[in-house]
Structures are given as structure tokens and as C-alpha cells.
mmCIF file of C-alpha atoms and ligand atoms in Angstrom:
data_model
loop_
_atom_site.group_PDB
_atom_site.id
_atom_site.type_symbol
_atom_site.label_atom_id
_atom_site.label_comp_id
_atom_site.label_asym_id
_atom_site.label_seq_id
_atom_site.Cartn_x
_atom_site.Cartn_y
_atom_site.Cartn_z
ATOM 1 C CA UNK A 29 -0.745 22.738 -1.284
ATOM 2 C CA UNK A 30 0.460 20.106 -3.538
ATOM 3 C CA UNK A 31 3.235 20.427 -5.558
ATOM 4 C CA UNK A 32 3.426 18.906 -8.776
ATOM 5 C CA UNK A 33 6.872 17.753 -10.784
ATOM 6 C CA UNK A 34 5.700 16.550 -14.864
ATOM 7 C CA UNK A 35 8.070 14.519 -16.360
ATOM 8 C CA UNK A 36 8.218 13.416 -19.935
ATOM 9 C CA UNK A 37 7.196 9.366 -19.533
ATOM 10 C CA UNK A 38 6.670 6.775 -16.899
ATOM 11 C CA UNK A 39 10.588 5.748 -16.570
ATOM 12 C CA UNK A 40 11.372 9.712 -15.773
ATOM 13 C CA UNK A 41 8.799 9.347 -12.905
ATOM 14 C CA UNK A 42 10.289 5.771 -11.438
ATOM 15 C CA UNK A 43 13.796 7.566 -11.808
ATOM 16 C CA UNK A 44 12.608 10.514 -10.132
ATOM 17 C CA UNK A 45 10.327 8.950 -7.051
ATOM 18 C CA UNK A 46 13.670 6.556 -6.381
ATOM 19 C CA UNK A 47 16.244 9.391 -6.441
ATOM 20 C CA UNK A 48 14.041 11.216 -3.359
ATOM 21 C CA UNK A 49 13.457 7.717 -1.761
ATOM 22 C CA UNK A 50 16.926 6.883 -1.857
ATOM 23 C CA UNK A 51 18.048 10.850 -0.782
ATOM 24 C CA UNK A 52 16.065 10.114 2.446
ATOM 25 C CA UNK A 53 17.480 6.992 3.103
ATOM 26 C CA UNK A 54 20.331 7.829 2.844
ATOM 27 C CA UNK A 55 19.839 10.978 5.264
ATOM 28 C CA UNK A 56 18.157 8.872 7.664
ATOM 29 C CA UNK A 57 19.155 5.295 7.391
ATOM 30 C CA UNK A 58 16.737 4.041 9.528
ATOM 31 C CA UNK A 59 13.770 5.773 7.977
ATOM 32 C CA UNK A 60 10.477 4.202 8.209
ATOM 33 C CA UNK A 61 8.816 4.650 4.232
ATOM 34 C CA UNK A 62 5.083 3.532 3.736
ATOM 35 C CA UNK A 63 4.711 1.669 0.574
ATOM 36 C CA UNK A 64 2.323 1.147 -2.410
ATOM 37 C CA UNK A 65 1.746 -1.296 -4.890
ATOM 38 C CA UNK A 66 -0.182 -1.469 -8.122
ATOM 39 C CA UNK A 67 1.554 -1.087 -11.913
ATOM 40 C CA UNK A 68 2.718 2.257 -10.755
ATOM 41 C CA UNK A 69 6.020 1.732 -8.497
ATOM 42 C CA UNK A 70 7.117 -0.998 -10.090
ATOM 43 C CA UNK A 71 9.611 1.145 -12.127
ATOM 44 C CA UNK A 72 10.609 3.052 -8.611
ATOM 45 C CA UNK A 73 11.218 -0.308 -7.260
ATOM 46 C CA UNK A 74 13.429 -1.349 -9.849
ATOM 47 C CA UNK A 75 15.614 1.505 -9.760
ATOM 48 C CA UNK A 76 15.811 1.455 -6.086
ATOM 49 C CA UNK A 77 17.227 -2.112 -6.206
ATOM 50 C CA UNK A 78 19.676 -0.895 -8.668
ATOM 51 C CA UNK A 79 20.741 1.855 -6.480
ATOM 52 C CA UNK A 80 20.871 -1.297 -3.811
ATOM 53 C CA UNK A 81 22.864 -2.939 -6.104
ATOM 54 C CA UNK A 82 25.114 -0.746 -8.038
ATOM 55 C CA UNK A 83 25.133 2.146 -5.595
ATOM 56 C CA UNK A 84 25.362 0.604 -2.054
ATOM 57 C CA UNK A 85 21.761 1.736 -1.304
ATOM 58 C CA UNK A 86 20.963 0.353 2.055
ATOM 59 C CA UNK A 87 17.738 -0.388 3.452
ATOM 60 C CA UNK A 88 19.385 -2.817 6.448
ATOM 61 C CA UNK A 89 17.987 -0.241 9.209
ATOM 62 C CA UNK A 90 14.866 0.922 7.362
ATOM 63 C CA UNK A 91 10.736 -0.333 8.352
ATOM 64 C CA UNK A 92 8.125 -0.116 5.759
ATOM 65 C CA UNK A 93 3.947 -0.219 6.080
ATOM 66 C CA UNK A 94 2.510 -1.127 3.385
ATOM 67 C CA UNK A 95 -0.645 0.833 2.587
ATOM 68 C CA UNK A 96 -2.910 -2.229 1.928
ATOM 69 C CA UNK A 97 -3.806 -6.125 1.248
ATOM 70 C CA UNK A 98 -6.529 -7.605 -0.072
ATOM 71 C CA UNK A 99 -8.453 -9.480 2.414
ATOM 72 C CA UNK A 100 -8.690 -13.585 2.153
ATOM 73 C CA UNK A 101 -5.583 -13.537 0.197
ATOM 74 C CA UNK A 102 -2.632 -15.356 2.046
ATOM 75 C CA UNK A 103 0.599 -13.981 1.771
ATOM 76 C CA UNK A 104 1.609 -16.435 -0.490
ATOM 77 C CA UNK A 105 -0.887 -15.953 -2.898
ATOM 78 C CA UNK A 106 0.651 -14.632 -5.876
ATOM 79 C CA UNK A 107 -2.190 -11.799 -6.032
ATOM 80 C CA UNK A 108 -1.581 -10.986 -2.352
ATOM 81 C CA UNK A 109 0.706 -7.639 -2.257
ATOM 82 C CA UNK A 110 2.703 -9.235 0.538
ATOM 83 C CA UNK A 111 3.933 -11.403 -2.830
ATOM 84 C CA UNK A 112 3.833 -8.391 -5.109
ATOM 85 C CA UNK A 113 6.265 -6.793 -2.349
ATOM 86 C CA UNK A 114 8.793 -9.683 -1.953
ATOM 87 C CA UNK A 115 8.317 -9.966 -5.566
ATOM 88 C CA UNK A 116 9.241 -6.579 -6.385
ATOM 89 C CA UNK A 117 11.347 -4.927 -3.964
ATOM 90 C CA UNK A 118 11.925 -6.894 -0.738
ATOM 91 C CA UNK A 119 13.860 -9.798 -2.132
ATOM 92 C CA UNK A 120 16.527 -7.681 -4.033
ATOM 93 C CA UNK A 121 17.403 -5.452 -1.394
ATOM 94 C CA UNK A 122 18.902 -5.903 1.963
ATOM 95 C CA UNK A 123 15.939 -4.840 4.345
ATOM 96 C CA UNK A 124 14.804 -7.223 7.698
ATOM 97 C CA UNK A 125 12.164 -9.475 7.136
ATOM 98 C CA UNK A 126 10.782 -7.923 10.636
ATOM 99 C CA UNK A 127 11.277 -4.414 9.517
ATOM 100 C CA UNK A 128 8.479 -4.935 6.769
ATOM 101 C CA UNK A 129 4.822 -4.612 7.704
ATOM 102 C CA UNK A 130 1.392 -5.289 5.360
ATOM 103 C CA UNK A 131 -1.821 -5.736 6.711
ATOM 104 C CA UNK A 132 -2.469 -9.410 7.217
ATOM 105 C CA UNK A 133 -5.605 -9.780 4.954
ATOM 106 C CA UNK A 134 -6.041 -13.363 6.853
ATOM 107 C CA UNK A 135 -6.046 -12.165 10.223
ATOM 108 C CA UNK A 136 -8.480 -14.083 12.323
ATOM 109 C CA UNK A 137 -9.727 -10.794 14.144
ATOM 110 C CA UNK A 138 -9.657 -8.396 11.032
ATOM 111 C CA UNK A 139 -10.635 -5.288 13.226
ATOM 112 C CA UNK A 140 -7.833 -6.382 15.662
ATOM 113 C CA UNK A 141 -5.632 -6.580 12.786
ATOM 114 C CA UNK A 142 -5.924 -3.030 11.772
ATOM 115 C CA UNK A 143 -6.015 -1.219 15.436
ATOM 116 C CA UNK A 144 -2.221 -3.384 15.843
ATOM 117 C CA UNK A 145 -1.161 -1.612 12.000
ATOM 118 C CA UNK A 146 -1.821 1.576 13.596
ATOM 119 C CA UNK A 147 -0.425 1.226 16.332
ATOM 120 C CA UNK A 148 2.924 -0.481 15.258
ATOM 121 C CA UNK A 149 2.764 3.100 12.858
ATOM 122 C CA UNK A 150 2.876 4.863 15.843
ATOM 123 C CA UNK A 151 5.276 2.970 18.115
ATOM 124 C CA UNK A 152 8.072 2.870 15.106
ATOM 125 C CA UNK A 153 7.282 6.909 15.076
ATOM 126 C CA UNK A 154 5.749 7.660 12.531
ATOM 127 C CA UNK A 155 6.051 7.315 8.499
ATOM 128 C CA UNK A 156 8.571 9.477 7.061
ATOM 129 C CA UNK A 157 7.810 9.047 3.170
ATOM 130 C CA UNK A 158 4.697 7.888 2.151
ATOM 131 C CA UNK A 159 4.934 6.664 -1.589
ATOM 132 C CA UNK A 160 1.186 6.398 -3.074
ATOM 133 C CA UNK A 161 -0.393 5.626 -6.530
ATOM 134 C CA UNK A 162 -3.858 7.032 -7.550
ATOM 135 C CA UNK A 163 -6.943 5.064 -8.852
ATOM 136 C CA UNK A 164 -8.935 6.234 -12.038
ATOM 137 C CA UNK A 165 -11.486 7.320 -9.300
ATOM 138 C CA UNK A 166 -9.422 9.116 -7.161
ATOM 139 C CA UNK A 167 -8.491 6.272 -4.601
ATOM 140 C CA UNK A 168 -5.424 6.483 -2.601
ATOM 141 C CA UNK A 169 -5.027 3.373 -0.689
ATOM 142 C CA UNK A 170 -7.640 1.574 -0.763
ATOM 143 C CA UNK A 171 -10.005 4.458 0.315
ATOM 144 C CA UNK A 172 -12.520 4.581 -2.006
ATOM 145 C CA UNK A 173 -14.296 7.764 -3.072
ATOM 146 C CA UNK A 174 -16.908 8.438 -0.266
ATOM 147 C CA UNK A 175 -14.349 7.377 2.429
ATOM 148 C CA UNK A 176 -14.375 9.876 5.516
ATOM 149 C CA UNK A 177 -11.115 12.216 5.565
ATOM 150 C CA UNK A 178 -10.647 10.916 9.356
ATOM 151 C CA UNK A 179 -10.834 7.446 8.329
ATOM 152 C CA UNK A 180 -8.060 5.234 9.840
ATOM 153 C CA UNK A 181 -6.949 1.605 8.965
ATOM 154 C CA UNK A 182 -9.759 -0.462 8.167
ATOM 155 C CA UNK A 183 -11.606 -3.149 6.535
ATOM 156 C CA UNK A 184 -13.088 -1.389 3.344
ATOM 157 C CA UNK A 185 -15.196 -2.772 0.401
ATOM 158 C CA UNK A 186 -13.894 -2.554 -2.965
ATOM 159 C CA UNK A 187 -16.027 -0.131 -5.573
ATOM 160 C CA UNK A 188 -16.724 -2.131 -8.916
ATOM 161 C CA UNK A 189 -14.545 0.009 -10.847
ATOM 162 C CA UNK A 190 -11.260 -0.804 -8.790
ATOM 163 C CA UNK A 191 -12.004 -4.491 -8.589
ATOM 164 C CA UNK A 192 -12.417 -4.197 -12.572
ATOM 165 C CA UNK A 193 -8.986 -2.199 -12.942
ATOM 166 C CA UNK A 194 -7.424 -4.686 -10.906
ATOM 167 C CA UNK A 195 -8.871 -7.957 -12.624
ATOM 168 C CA UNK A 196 -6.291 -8.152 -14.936
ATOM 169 C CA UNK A 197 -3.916 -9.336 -12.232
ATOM 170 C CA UNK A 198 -6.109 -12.211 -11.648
ATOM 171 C CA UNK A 199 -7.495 -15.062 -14.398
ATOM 172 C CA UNK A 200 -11.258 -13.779 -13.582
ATOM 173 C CA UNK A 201 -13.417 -10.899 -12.257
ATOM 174 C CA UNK A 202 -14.847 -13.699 -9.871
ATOM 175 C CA UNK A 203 -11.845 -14.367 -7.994
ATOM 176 C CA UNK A 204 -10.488 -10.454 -7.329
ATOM 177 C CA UNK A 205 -11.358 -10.211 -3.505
ATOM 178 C CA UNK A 206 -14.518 -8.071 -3.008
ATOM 179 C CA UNK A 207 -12.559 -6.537 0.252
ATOM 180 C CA UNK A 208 -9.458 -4.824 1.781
ATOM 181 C CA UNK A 209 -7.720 -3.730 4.709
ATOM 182 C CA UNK A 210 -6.265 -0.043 4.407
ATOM 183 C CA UNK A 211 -4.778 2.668 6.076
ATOM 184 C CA UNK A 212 -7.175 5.465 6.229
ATOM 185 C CA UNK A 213 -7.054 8.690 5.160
ATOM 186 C CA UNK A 214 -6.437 10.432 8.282
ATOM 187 C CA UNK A 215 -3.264 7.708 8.965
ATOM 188 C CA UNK A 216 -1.482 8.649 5.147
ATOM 189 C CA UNK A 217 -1.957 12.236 6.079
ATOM 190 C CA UNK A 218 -0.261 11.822 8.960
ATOM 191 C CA UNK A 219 2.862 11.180 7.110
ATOM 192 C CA UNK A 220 5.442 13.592 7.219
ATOM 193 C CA UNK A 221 5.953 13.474 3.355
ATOM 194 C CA UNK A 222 3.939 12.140 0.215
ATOM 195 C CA UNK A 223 4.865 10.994 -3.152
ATOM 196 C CA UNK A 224 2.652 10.512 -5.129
ATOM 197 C CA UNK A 225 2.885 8.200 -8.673
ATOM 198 C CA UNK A 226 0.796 8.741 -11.965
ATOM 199 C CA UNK A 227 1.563 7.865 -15.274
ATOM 200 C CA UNK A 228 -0.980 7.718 -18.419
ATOM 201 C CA UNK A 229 -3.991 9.412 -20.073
ATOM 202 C CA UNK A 230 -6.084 6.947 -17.883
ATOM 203 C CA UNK A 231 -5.002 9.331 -14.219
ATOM 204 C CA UNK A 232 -5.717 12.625 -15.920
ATOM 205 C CA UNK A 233 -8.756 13.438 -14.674
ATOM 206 C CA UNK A 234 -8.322 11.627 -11.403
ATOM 207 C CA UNK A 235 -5.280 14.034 -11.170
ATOM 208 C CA UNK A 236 -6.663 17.272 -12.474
ATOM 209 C CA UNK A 237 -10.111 16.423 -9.893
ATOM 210 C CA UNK A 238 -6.965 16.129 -6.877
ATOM 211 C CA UNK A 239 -5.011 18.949 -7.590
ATOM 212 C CA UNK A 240 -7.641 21.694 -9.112
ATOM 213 C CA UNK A 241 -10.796 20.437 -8.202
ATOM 214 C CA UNK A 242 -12.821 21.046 -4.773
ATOM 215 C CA UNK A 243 -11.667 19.280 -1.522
ATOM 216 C CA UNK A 244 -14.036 16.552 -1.329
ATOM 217 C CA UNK A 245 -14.300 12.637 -0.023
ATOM 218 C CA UNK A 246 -15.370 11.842 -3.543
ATOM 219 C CA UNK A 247 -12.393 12.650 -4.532
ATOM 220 C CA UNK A 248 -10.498 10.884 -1.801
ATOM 221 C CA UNK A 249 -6.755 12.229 -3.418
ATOM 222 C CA UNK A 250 -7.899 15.977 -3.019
ATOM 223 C CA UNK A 251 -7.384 15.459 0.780
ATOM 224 C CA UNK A 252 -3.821 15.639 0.084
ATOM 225 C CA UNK A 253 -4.178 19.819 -0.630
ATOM 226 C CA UNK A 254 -3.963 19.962 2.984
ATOM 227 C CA UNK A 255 -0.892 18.126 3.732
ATOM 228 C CA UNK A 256 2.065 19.997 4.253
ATOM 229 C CA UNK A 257 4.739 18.546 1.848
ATOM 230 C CA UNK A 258 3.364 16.315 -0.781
ATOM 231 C CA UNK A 259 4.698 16.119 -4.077
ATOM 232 C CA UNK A 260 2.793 14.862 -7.497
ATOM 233 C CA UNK A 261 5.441 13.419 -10.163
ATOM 234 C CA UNK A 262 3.232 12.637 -12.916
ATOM 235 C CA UNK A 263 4.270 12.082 -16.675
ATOM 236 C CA UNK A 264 2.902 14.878 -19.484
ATOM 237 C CA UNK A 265 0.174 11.940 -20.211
ATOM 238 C CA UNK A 266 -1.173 12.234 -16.733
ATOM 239 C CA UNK A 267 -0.283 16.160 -16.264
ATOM 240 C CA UNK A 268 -2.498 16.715 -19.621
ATOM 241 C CA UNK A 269 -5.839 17.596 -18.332
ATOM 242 C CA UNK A 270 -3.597 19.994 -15.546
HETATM 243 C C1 F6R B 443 -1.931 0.058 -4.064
HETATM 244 C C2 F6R B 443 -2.865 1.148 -3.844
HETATM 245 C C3 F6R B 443 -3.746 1.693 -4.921
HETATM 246 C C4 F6R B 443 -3.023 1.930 -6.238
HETATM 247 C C5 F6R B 443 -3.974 2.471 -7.289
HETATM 248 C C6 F6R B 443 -3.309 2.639 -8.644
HETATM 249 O O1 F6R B 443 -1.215 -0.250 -2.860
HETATM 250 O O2 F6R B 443 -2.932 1.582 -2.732
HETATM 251 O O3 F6R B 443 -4.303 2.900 -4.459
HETATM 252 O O4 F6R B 443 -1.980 2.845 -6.024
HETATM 253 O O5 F6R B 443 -5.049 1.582 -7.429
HETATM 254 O O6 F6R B 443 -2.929 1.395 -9.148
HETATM 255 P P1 F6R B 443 -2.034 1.263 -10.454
HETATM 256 O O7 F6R B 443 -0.680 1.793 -10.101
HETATM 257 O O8 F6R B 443 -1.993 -0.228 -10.734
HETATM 258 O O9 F6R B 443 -2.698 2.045 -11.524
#
């Protein structure tokens, strides 16, 4: 079952997704947290580096995975989300460089590339807190709707509609990358706990079809009925079709 907190606006969701981000850090210093990226957490982020800053927040023992890159972007690119990362969260806070992991979207052996995400999942034991955002579709990740519950990391094609949400991060539709490497459905569920984001009248429905609608992969965010402690804070905008 998913449990859903609505807040009033989108700073009462960053304030809330940080205060249970930082409550299991602070439990479990070393806690391994699977990150998102998008509009969506970049309130979260900024609170959390205030708490790093202001509170003596510590992220010196935790590992992130990032839940996706675009692939043929380098991580220098300033459309790559290893920059939105660094950008956002990693270079305010005191976490090791070879704690953090994101796909490499310009991995020679792109296959490779995800079977060695998966596995470094696995070998740092799992993800504790997966934070995720939701597309207008119903994405999570970058698993489009029609993607297979059991999916696992992978090379996926974007659908139109995300690569024309996400052009205004870049100067032209042309240039936003027409692929992806993601974790897979199966790998997020697999998380021991999920936050997920949503603020705005645009999420309603994709948050009313997750929540209330039927399970079903064309709806890739209703998998998350089945996962055992996975938490919606959405704002009354995106709570108003609920
Ligand atoms: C980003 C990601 C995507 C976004 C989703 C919403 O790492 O996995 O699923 O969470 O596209 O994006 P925003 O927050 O920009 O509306």
C-alpha cells in the first residue's frame, strides 16, 4: 500500500522529504540512499545541505545510486545528471567522491555498464531510501510506461513526451538525448524504503492513476502499491485529483 502525506506547497514537500532523509542518516550514518533528479528534489537538496551546514548533517560515510543518466552525455556536460548532482547536492555536502554512483551514460560497453550498477547495488547491500520523482506519464526512473515490472538497469528509449518535458533543460528538442540508462523497476522495488516527490497540477493525474488506479506497466508508478513502505509527499496541487 502506499501511503500518502499532502502538504500545502512544494517547499513543505522539500522540507518534509529532507527531514526523513536526514532522520535516516542520522540513524544509520553509513546509509546507502538512491537518488533522483529532475525539478523535483531540488528543494530536498537544498535543505539537506542546510542541515549539512547549519545542523552538522553528515553524509562522510553515506553511498548514493543515482537512478539514471542520459546516455552520450559526459559527465561534464552541464545536462548530464552527474552535473545536475555535483551541482545540486554533492558539492555542498561532505560525502566521498567514491561513495557516489550514476550510470556512466558514456560507457563503452553500455550493457556492461548497467549489469556493474546492479551489482555494485548489491555488493554495498542494498538501497536503504530510495528518493523518486514522477513523470506526467507515470515514469519513475526512466522506465517509461510499458516497461516490464521485472525490468532491471538498462538502456531504455525515451517516450516523446519525456524528452519534450525535459527540453527545457536544453537550448533545443534536437539535442535532448533520445536514450537512457536506468534502474529498472524490479531494482527500485527492491529498496527497502521509497519517497516519492510531486508537486503541481501537472502530476495529478499521474498521481491519482499510481495510487487509485489499476496496477499496470502503463502506469509504471502503480508498481509501487506493492512495495512495503513507500511514502507519497505530494503538495494539495498534486493531491487534487486524489
Ligand atoms: C530523474 C527521474 C525522473 C524524474 C521525473 C520528474 O532522475 O528519474 O523520473 O523524477 O521525470 O521530473 P521533474 O521532477 O523534473 O518533474
Amino acid at each position: 500500500m502506499i501511503r500518502v502525506l499532502i502538504v500545502k506547497d512544494y517547499e513543505e514537500v522539500s522540507r518534509e522529504a529532507a527531514l526523513r532523509i536526514a532522520e535516516i542518516i542520522r540513524s544509520k550514518p553509513d546509509a546507502v540512499l538512491g537518488l533522483a533528479t529532475g525539478s523535483t528534489p531540488i528543494g530536498c537538496y537544498r535543505e539537506l545541505i542546510r542541515m549539512h551546514k547549519m545542523e552538522g548533517l553528515s553524509f562522510s560515510k553515506v553511498s548514493t545510486f543515482n537512478l539514471d543518466e542520459y546516455v552520450g552525455l559526459a559527465p561534464d556536460h552541464p545536462q548530464s545528471y552527474h552535473y545536475y548532482m555535483f551541482q545540486n547536492l554533492f558539492n555542498h555536502v561532505d560525502i566521498k567522491v567514491e561513495n557516489i554512483h550514476i550510470p556512466n551514460g558514456v560507457a563503452e560497453d553500455l550493457d556492461e555498464e548497467c549489469l556493474n550498477y546492479e551489482e555494485s547495488i548489491k555488493r554495498a547491500g542494498g538501497i536503504d531510501l530510495q528518493l523518486l520523482g514522477i513523470g506526467r506519464n507515470g515514469h519513475i526512473g526512466f522506465n517509461e510506461p510499458g516497461s516490464s515490472f521485472e525490468s532491471r538497469t538498462r538502456v531504455v528509449k525515451l517516450s516523446e513526451q519525456t524528452r519534450m518535458d525535459n527540453a527545457r533543460f536544453f537550448k533545443s528538442l534536437d539535442e535532448v538525448p533520445t536514450h537512457a540508462i536506468t534502474m529498472g523497476i524490479a531494482t527500485i522495488m527492491e529498496a527497502k524504503r521509497i519517497i516519492l516527490l510531486a508537486s503541481g497540477e501537472a502530476k495529478a493525474e499521474a498521481i491519482s492513476k499510481a495510487i487509485k488506479g489499476p496496477k499496470t506497466v502503463m502506469v509504471p508508478a502503480s508498481a509501487l502499491q506493492d512495495h512495503e513502505d513507500c511514502l507519497f509527499i505530494v503538495d494539495r496541487k498534486a493531491a487534487s485529483l486524489l
